[in-house]
C-alpha positions as a Python dict, from the first residue, in 0.01 Angstrom:
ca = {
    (1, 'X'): (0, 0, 0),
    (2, 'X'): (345, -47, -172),
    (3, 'X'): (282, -114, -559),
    (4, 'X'): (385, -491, -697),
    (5, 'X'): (556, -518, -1002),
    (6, 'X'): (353, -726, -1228),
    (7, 'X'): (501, -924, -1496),
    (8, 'X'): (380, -1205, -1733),
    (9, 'X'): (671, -1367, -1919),
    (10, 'X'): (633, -1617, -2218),
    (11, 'X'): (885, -1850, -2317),
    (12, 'X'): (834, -2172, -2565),
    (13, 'X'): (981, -2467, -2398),
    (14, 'X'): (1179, -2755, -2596),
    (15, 'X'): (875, -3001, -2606),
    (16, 'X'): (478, -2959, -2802),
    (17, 'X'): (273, -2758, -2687),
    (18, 'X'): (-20, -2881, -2392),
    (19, 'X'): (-380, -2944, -2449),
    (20, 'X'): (-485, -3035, -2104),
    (21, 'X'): (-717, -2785, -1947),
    (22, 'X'): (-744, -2704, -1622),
    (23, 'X'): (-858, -2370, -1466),
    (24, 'X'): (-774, -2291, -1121),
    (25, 'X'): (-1053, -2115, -912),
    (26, 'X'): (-1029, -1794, -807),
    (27, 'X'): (-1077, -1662, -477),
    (28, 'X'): (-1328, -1338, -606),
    (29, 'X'): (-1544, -1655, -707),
    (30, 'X'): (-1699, -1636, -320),
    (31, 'X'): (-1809, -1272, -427),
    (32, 'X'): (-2009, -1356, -651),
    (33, 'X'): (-2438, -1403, -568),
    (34, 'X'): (-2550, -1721, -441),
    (35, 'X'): (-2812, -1686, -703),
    (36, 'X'): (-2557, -1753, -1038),
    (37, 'X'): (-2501, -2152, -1017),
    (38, 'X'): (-2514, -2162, -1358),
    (39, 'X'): (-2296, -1888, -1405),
    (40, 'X'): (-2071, -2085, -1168),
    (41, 'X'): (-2146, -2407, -1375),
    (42, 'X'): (-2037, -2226, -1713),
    (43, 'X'): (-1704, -2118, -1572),
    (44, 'X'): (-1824, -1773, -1605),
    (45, 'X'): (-1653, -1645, -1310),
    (46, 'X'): (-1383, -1339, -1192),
    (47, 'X'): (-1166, -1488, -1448),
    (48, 'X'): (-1375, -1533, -1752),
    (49, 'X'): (-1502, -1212, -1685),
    (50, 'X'): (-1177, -1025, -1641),
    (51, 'X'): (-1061, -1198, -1971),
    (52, 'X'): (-1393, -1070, -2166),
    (53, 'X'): (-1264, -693, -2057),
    (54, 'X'): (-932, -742, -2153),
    (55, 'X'): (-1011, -870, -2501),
    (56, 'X'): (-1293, -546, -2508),
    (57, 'X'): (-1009, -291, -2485),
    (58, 'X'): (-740, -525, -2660),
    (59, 'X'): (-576, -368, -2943),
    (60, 'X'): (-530, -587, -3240),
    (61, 'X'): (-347, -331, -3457),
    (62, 'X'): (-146, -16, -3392),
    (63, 'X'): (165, 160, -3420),
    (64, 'X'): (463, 47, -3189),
    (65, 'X'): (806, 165, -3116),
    (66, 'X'): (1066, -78, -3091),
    (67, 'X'): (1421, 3, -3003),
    (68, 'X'): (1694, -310, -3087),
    (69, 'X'): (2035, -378, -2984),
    (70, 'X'): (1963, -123, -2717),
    (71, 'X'): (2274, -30, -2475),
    (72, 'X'): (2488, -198, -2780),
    (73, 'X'): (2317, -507, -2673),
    (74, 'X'): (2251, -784, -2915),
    (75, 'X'): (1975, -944, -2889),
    (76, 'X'): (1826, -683, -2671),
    (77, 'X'): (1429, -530, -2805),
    (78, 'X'): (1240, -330, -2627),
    (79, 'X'): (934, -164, -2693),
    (80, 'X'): (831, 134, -2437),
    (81, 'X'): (420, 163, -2508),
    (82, 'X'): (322, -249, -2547),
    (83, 'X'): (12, -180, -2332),
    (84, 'X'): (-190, 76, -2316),
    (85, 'X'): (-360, 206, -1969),
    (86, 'X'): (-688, 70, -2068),
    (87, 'X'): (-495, -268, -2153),
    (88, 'X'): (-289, -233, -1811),
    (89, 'X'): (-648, -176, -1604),
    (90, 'X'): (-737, -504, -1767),
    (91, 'X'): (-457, -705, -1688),
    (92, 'X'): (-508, -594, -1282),
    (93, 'X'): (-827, -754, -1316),
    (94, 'X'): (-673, -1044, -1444),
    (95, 'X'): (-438, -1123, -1229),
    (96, 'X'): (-695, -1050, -912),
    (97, 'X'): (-898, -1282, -1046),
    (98, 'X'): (-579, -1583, -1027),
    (99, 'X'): (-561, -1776, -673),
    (100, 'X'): (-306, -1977, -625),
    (101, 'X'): (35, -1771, -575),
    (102, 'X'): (307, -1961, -479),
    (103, 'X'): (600, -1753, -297),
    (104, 'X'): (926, -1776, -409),
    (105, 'X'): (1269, -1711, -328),
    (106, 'X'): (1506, -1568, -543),
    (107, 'X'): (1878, -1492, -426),
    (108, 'X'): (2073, -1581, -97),
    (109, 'X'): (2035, -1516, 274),
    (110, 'X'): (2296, -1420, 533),
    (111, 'X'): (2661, -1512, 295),
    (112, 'X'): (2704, -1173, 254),
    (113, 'X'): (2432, -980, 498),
    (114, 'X'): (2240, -975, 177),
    (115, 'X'): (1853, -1052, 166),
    (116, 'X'): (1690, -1258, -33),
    (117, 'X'): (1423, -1167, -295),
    (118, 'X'): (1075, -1226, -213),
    (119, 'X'): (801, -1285, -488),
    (120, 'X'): (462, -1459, -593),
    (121, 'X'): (442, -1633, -862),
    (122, 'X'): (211, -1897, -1102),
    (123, 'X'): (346, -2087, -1386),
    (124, 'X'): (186, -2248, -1660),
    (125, 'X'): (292, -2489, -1876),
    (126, 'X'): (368, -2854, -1944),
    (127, 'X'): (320, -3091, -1652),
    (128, 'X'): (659, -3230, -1708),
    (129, 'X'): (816, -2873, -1693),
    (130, 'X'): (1010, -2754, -1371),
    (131, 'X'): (950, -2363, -1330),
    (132, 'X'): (1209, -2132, -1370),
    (133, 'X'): (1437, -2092, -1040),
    (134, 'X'): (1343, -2421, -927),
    (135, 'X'): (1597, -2724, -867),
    (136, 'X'): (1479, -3033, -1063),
    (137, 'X'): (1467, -3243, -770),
    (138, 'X'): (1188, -2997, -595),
    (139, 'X'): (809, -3002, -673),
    (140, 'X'): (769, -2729, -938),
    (141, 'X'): (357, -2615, -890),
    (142, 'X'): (362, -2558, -1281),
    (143, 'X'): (-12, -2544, -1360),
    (144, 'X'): (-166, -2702, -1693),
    (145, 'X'): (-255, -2393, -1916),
    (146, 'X'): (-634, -2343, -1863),
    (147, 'X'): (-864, -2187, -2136),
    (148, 'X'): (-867, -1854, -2006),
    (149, 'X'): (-516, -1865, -1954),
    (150, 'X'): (-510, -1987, -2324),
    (151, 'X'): (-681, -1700, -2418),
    (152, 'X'): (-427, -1435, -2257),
    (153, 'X'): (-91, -1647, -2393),
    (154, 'X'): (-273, -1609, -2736),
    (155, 'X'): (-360, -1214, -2752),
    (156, 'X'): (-5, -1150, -2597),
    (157, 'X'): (192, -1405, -2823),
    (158, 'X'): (-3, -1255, -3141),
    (159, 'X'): (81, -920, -3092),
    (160, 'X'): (458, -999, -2968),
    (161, 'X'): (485, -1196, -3306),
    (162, 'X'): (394, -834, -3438),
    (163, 'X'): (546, -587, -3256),
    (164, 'X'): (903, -775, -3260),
    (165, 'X'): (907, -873, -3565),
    (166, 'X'): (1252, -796, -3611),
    (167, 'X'): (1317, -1090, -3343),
    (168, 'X'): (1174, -1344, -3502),
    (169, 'X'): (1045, -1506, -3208),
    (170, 'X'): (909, -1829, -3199),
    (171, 'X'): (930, -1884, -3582),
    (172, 'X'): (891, -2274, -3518),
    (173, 'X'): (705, -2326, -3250),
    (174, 'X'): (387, -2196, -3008),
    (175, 'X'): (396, -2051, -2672),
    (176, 'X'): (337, -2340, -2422),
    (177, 'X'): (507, -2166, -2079),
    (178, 'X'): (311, -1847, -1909),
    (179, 'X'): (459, -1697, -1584),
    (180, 'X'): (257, -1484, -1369),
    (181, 'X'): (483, -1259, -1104),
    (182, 'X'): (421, -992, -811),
    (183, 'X'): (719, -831, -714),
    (184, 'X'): (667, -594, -379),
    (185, 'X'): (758, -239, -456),
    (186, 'X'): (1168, -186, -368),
    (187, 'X'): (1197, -518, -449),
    (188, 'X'): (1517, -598, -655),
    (189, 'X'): (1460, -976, -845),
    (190, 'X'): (1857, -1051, -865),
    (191, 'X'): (2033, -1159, -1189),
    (192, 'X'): (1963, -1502, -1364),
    (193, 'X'): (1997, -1701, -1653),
    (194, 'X'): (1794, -1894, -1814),
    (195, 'X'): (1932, -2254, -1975),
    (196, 'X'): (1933, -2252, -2331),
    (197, 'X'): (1853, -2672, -2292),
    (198, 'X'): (1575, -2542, -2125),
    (199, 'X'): (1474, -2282, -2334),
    (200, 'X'): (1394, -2160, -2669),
    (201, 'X'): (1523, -1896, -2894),
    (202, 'X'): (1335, -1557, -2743),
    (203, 'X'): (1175, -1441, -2376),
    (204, 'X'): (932, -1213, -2366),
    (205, 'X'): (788, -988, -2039),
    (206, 'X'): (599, -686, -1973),
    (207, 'X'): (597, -504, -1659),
    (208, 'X'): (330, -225, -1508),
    (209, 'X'): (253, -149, -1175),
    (210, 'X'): (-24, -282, -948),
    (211, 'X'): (-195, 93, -874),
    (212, 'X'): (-123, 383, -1095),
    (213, 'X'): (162, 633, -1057),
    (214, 'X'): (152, 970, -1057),
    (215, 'X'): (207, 1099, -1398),
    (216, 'X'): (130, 760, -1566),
    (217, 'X'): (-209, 557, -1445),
    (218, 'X'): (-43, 220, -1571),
    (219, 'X'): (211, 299, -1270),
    (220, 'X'): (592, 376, -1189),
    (221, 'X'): (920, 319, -1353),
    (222, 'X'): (1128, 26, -1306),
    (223, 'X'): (1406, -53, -1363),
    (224, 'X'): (1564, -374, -1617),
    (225, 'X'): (1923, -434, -1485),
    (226, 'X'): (2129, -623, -1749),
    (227, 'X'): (2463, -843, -1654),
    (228, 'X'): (2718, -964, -1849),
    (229, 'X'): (2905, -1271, -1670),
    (230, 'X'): (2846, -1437, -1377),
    (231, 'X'): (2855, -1212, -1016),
    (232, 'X'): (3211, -1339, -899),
    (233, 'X'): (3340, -1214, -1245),
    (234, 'X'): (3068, -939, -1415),
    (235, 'X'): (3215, -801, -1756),
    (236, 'X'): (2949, -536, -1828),
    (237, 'X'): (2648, -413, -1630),
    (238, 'X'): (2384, -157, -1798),
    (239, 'X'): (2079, -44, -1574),
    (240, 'X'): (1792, 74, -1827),
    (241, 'X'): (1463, 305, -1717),
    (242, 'X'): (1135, 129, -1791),
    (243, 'X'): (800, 321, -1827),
    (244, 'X'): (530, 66, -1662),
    (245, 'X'): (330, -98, -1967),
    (246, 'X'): (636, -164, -2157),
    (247, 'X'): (807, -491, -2326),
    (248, 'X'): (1114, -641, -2380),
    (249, 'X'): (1214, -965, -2555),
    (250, 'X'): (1564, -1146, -2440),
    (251, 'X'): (1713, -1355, -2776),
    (252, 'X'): (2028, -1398, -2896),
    (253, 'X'): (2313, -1311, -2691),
    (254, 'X'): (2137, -1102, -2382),
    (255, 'X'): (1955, -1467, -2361),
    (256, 'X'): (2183, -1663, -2111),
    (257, 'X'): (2546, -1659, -2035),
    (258, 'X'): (2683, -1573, -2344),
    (259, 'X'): (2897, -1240, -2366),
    (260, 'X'): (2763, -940, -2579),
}
């Protein structure tokens, strides 16, 4: 099997944060015995479960690395050990236990015999919001943020807050926008930009592989391609080596279309 790229992203949207709750089911929910309704009834299921593990090996303090204005870019962080490979082994078991991928296209077909960029993907958020790569005018399958999922946006936003504290992120508001992706091994997800009438001050993501690599169990390398202007006029392009497990936060100017 060809690894996927996973990668939850945060962002704080311009609008309060949601209360509703609503937790989608999960499809390792049929696994479980016939004999647990009230396990069933409790919401005590793949998810819940897979949550209690990764808050088990979560690390709540620690020593990070963080590297800023990295390539000479401003606005660029990036922090090479954010998870650790108990933390990573979690997260699989997290995002196993989501159902519910929606597959989206990213990129253009056929102008240029280019392909397209294929991924799945779940967003959470407001139910007013329109996910990321999206037009307004089509149905956007943004999810209300669930408990569990309320439970993951909180131990990654706390320890963001901490690691990047030379950000500043989110000094104003709370998290309220959670994107799960797959990306298929070889995949390349093409440039974008995100709206700044969309979006807050700071993005954060953290990438690891869906099976382990061979010298590092929380998987292989990737790469975080960086572009300056738009692709029928790019000023600047840096290509940067990412370990799997690591973070990076997108503020300032390497957050939209603004030059570096």
């Amino acid at each position: 099997r060809r690894p996927l790229r996973k990668k939850p992203l945060l962002q704080a949207a311009h609008s309060p944060p949601s209360f509703a709750v609503r937790e989608p089911r999960s499809s390792l929910q049929r696994m479980l015995p016939a004999d647990l309704p009230s396990a069933r009834a409790a919401g005590y299921g793949p998810l819940a479960q897979s949550m209690d593990r990764l808050e088990a090996v979560w690390r709540c303090s620690g020593t990070w690395r963080v590297e800023h204005e990295v390539a000479d870019i401003c606005g660029l962080f990036i922090c090479r050990d954010f998870l650790s490979p108990a933390e990573v082994a979690a997260f699989r078991l997290v995002f196993a236990a989501h159902q519910g991928w929606a597959m989206y296209q990213w990129g253009t077909i056929g102008r240029k015999k280019e392909l397209a960029s294929i991924l799945q993907r779940i967003d959470f958020g407001l139910d007013d919001m329109t996910a990321e790569g999206v037009a307004a005018q089509s149905k956007s399958f943004t999810r209300a943020i669930g408990r569990h999922q309320q439970r993951l946006i909180q131990l990654l936003e706390a320890r963001m807050r901490q690691v990047f504290a030379l950000a500043g992120l989110w000094r104003e508001c709370d998290v309220n926008m959670m994107q799960l992706s797959q990306i298929p091994g070889g995949q390349c997800l093409g440039h974008h930009f995100d709206r700044r009438d969309k979006w807050q001050e700071g993005i954060a993501s953290v990438a690891w592989s869906e099976t382990a690599g061979q010298e590092d169990s929380r998987g292989d390398e990737w790469t975080l391609g960086m572009q300056c202007g738009p692709s029928n006029n790019v000023q600047r392009q840096v290509q940067l080596p990412m370990p799997a497990g690591a973070a990076y936060i997108l503020s300032k100017r390497a957050q939209g279309r603004t030059a570096w």
